[in-house]
Coordinates of C-alpha atoms and ligand atoms in Angstrom, one line a residue:
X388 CA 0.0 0.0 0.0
X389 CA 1.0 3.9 -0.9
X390 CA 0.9 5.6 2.1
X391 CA 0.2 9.5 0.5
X392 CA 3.3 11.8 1.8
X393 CA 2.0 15.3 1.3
X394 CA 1.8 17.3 -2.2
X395 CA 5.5 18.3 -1.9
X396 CA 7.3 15.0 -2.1
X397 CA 4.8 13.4 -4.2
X398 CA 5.0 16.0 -7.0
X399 CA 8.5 17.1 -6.2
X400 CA 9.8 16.8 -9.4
X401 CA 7.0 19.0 -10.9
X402 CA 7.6 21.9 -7.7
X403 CA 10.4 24.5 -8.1
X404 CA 13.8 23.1 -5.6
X405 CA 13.3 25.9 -2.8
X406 CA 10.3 24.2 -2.1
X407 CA 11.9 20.8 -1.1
X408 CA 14.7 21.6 1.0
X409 CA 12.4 22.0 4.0
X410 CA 9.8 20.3 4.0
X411 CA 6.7 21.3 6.3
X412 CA 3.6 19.1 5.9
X413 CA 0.4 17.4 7.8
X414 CA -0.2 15.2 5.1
X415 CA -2.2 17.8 3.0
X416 CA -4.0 16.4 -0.6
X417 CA -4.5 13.3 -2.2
X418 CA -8.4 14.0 -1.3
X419 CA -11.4 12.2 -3.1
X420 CA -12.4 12.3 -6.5
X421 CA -16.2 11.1 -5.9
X422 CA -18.8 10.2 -8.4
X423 CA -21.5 12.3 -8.0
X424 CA -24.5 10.9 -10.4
X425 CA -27.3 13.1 -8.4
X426 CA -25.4 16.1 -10.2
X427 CA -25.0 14.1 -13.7
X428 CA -28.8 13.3 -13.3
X429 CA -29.5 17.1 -13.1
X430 CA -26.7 18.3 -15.5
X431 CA -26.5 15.5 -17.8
X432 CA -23.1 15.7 -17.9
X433 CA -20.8 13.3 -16.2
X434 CA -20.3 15.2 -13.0
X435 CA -17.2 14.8 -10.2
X436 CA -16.1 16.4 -7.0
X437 CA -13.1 17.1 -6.0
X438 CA -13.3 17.0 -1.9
X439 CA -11.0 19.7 -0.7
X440 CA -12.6 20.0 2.8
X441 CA -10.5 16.1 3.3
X442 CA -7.2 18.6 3.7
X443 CA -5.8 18.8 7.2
X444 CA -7.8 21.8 8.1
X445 CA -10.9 21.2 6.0
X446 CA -10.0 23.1 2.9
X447 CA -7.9 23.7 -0.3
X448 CA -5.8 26.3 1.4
X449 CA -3.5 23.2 2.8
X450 CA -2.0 23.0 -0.7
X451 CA -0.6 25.9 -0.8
X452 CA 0.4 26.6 2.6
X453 CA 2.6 23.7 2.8
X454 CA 4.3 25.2 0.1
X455 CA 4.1 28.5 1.5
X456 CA 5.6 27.6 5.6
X457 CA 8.1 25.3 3.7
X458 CA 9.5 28.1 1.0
X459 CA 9.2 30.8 4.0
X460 CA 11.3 28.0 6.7
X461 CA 13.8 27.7 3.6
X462 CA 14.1 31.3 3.8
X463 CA 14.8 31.0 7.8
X464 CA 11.8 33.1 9.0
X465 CA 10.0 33.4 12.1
X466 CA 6.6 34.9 11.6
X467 CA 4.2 34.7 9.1
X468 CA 1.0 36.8 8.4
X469 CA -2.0 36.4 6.3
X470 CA -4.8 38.2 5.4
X471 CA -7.7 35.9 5.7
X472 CA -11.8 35.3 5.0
X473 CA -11.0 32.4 7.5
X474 CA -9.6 29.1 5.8
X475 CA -6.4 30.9 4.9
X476 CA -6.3 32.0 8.4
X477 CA -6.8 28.0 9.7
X478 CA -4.2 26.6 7.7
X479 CA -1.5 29.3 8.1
X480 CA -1.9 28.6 11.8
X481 CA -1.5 24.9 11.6
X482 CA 1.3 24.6 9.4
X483 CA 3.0 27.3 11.4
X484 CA 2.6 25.5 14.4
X485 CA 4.2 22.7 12.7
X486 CA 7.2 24.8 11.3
X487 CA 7.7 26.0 14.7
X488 CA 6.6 29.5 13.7
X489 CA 4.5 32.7 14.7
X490 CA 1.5 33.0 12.6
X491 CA -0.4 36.6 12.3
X492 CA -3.9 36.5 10.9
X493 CA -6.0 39.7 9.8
X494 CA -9.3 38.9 9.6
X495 CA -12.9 41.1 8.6
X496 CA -14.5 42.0 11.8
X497 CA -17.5 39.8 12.7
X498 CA -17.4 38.2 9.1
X499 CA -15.2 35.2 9.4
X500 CA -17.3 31.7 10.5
X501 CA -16.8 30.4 14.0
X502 CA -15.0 26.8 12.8
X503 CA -12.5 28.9 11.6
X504 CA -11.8 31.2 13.8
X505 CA -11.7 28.5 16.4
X506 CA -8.9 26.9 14.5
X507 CA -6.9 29.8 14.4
X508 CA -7.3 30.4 18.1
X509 CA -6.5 26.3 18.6
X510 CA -3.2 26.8 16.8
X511 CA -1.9 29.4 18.5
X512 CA -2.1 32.4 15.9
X513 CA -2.3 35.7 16.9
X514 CA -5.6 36.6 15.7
X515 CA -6.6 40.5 14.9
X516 CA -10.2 41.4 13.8
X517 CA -9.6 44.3 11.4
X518 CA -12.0 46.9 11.3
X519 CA -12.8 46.4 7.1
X520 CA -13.4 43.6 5.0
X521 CA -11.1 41.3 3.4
X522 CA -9.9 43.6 0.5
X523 CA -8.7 46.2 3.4
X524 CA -6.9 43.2 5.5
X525 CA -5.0 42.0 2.3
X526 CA -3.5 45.7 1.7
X527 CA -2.5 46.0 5.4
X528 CA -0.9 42.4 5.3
X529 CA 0.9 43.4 2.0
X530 CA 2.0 46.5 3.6
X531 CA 3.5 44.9 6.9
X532 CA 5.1 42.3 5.1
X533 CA 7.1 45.0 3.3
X534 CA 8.3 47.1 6.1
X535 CA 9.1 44.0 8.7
X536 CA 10.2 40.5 8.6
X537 CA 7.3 38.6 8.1
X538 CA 6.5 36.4 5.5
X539 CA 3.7 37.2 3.7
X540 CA 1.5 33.7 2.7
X541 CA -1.6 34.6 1.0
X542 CA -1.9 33.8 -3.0
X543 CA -0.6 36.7 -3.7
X544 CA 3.0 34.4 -2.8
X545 CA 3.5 32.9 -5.9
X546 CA 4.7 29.6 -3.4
X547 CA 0.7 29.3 -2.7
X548 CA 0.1 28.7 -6.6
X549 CA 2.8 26.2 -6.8
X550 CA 1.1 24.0 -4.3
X551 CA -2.6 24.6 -5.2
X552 CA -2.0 23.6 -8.6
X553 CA -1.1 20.2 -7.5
X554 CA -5.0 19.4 -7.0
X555 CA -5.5 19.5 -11.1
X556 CA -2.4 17.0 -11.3
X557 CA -4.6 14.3 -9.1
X558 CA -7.6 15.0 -10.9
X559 CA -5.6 13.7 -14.4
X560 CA -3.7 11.4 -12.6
X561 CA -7.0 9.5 -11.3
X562 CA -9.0 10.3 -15.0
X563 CA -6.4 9.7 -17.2
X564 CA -6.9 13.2 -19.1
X565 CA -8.0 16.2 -18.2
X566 CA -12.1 16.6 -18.1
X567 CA -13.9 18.8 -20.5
X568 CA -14.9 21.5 -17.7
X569 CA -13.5 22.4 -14.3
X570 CA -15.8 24.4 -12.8
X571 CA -14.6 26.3 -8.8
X572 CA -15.3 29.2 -6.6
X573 CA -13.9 32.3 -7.5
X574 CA -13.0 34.7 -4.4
X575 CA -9.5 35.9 -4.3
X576 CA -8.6 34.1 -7.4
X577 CA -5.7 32.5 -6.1
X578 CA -7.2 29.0 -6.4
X579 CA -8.6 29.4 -10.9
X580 CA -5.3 30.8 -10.8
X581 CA -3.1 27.7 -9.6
X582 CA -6.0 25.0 -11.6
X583 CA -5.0 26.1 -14.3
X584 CA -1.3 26.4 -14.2
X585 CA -1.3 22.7 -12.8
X586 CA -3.9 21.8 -16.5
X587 CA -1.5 23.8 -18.6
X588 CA 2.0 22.1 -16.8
X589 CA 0.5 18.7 -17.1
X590 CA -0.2 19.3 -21.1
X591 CA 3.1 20.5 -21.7
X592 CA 4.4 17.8 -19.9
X593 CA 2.7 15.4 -22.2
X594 CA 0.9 13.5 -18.9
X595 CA -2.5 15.0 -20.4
X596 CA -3.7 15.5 -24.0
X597 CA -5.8 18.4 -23.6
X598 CA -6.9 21.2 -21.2
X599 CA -10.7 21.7 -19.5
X600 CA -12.8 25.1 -20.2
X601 CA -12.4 27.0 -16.6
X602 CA -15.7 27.9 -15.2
X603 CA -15.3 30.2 -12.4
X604 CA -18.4 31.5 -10.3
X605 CA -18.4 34.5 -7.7
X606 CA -21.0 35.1 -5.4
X607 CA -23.2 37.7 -7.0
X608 CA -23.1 40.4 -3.9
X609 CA -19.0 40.1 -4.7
X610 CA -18.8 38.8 -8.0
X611 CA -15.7 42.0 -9.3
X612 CA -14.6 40.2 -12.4
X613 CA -18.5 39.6 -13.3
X614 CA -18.6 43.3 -12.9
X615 CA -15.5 44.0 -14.3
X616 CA -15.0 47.1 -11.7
X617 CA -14.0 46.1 -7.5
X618 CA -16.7 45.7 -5.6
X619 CA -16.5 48.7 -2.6
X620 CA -18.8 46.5 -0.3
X621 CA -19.0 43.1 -1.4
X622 CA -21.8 41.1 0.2
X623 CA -22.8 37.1 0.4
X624 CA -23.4 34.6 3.1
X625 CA -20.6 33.0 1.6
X626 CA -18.4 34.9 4.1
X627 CA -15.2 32.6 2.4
X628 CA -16.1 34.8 -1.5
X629 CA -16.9 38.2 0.7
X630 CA -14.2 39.4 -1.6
X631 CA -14.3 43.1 -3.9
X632 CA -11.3 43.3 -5.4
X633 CA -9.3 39.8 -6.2
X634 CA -5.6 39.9 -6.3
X635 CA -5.0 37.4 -8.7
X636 CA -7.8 39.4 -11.5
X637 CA -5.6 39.3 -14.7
X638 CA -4.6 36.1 -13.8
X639 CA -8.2 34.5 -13.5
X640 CA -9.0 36.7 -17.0
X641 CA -6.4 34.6 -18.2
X642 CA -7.6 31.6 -17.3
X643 CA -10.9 32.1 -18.3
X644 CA -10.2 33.4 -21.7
X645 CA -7.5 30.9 -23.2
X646 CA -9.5 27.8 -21.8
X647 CA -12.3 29.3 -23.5
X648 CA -14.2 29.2 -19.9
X649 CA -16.4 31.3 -18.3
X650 CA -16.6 33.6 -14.9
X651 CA -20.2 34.3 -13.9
X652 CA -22.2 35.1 -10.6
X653 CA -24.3 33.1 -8.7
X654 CA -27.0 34.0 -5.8
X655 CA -27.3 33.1 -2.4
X656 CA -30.3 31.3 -3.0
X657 CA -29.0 29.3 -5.4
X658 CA -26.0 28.5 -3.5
X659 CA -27.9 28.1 -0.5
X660 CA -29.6 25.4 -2.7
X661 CA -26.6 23.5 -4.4
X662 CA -24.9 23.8 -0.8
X663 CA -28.8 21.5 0.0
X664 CA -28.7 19.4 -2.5
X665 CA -24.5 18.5 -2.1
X666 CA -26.0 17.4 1.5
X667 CA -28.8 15.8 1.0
X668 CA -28.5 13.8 -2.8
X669 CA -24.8 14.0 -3.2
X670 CA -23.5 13.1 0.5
X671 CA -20.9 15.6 0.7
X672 CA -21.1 18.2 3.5
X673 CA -19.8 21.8 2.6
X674 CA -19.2 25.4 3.4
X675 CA -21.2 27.6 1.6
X676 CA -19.0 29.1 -1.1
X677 CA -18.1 25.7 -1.6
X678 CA -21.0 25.2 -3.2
X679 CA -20.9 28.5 -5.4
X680 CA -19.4 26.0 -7.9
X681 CA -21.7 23.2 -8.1
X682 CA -24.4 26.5 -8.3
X683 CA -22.6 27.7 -11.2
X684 CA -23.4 24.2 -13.2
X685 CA -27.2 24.1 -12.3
X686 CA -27.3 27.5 -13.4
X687 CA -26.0 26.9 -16.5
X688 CA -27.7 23.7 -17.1
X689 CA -31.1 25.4 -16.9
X690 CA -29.7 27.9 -19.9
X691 CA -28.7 24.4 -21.6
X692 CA -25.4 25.3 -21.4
X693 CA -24.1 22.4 -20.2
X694 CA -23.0 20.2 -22.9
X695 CA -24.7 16.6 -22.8
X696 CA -22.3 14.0 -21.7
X697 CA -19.6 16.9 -20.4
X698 CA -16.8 15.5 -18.1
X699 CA -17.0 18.0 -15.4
X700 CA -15.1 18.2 -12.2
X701 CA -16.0 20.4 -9.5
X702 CA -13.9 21.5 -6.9
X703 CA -15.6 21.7 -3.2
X704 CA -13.1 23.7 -1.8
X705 CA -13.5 23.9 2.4
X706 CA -15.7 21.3 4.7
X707 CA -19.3 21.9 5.9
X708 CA -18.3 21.4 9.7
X709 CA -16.5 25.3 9.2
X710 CA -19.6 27.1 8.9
X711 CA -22.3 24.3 10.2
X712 CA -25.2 26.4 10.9
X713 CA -26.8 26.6 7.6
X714 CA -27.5 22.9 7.6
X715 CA -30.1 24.3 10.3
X716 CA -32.3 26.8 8.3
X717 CA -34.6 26.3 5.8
X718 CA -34.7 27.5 2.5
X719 CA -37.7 30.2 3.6
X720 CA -35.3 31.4 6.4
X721 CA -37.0 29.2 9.5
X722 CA -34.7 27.0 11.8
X723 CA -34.8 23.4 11.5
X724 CA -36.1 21.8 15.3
X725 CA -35.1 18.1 15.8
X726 CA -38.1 16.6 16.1
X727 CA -38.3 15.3 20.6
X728 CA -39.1 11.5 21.3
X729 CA -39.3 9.6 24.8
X730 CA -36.9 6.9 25.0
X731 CA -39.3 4.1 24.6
X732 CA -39.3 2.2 21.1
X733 CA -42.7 2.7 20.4
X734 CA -42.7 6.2 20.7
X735 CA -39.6 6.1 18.0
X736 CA -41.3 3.7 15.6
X737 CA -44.2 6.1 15.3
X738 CA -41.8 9.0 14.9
X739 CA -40.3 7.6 12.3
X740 CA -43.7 6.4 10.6
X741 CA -42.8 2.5 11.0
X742 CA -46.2 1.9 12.3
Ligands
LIG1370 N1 -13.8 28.5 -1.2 C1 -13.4 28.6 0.1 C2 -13.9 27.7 1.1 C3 -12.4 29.6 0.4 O1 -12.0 29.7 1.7 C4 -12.0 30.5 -0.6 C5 -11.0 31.5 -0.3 C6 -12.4 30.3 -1.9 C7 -13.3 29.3 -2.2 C8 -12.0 31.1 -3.1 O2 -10.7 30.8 -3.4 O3 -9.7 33.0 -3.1 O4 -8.5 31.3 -4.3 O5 -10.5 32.4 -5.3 N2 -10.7 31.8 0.9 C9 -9.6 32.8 1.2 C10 -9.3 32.8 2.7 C11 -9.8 34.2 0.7 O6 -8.9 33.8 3.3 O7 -9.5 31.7 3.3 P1 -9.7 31.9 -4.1

């Protein structure tokens, strides 16, 4: 049996040396590929999710932060700092504590779910609520990264990209080929950013013969590149795509326009219900802007723009334990209340209509 070592040593030759020499890890990627026919059934395409809430901490962000700590422990530094919607914020702290560094997280006031600020707080990072969304914690982490010795470990680190792009090399390594269509989240744009550089390395490489159209989806209260001006207050219960202004824009462009993709926005309702329906006829448990992706296909599939028989992987970026209380509320806003039993079997068997 393989026993999976972490995305640095097993795509070391595909990762630039620095990355190598000091190698910090929890074990991050190889995460599931699963089937999910409820989605082909309402698509019909032939539809797959990539599980990125399997990482470490629950999300994608693992990828790139083992890349990150590692590059940044190459370099010999102490402290790190992030700018975070929360899952950055998690997996800086983690990997951190496992470099045997100080980790630094700027996060939106109030905005950031409860998961994941309780990870932060678990692993020791020095957590600062800014006063400001994300766009306005990324500019002051930019800024003190500059004028003191911290390591800066947001996307905006090319490191970050290196490691993220490692989930597209699973995908064709478990496929075969590339699919037709990847279709993902779009927030800071880090993540459509480092897909597609691991699609495009993987061509050249010869491992896959072609490369997927990128469909990129943004939450339509902070959907910037949808826009095409920054968003001054973005807005969405997705609080992980509250973003206005991506830093990795021209990149995503990019990605959009020579895979011959598309970047659109979704609604909270309709994420709301792709986030319901991941749950309930898929099986997989997500975040909400996890689900902006999986929204992003239904939407399109209603405008028949779904092409039958379609290979389409989706990428479910962070787990639905970081942000559970959604799971709890019903699509007209009212809470879900477990329905109360006495602990006698007949009392059960009628709850549960069995008599
Ligand atoms: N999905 C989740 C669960 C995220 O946490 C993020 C970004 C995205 C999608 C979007 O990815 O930014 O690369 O386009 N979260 C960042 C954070 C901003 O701070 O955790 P992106």
């Amino acid at each position: 049996a393989h026993l999976w070592q972490g995305i640095i040593r097993e795509y070391a030759d595909l990762l630039p040396e620095h990355l190598t020499t000091h190698i910090v890890t929890l074990g991050e990627g190889g995460t599931p590929l699963v089937p999910a026919p409820a989605l082909s059934a309402l698509t019909g395409a032939e539809v797959f999710l990539k599980v990125e809430g399997m990482n470490p901490t629950g999300s994608f962000k693992d990828r790139g932060m083992t890349t990150a700590i590692s590059a940044a422990k190459h370099k010999g530094a102490k402290v790190v700092v992030c700018a975070s919607t929360g899952n950055t914020s998690a997996s800086a702290a983690a990997y951190a504590v496992a470099a045997g560094m100080r980790c630094a997280v700027l996060v939106p006031d109030g905005k950031i779910a409860m998961g994941k600020l309780s990870q932060a707080i678990a692993h020791g990072a020095t957590l600062l609520q800014v006063d400001g969304n994300f766009d306005d914690c990324l500019v002051a982490a930019r800024k003190l990264a500059e004028a003191y010795p911290v390591e800066l470990v947001n996307s905006v680190n090319p490191d970050r990209i290196q490691g993220q792009k490692t989930a597209s090399f699973e995908i064709v390594d478990v496929l075969g080929d590339a699919p037709d269509i990847h279709a993902l989240p779009v927030g800071n744009a880090g993540n459509i950013t480092a897909y597609w550089k691991g699609y495009t390395e993987y061509a050249a490489a010869g491992i896959s013969t072609r490369l997927p159209q990128m469909w990129g989806f943004q939450a339509a209260g902070s959907a910037p590149i949808v826009a095409g001006h920054p968003i001054t207050e973005p807005e969405t219960i997705a609080t992980a795509i509250r973003i206005g202004n991506p830093a990795s824009w021209e990149q995503a462009i990019e990605a959009r326009d020579t895979s011959g993709g598309v970047i659109e926005a979704v609604t909270d309702e309709e994420i709301l219900a792709a986030h319901r329906i991941l749950s309930a006829e898929a099986g997989v448990f997500v975040e909400p802007a996890s689900a902006a992706g999986v929204a992003g296909i239904l939407s399109r599939a209603r405008r028949g723009l779904v092409p039958a028989g379609a290979r389409i992987v989706v990428t479910v970026t962070g787990h639905g334990l970081k942000d559970p209380q959604w799971a709890l509320r019903t699509l007209d806003g009212s809470d879900v209340v477990p329905q109360r039993v006495t602990a006698d079997i007949m009392s059960i068997a009628a709850a549960l209509e069995l008599v």
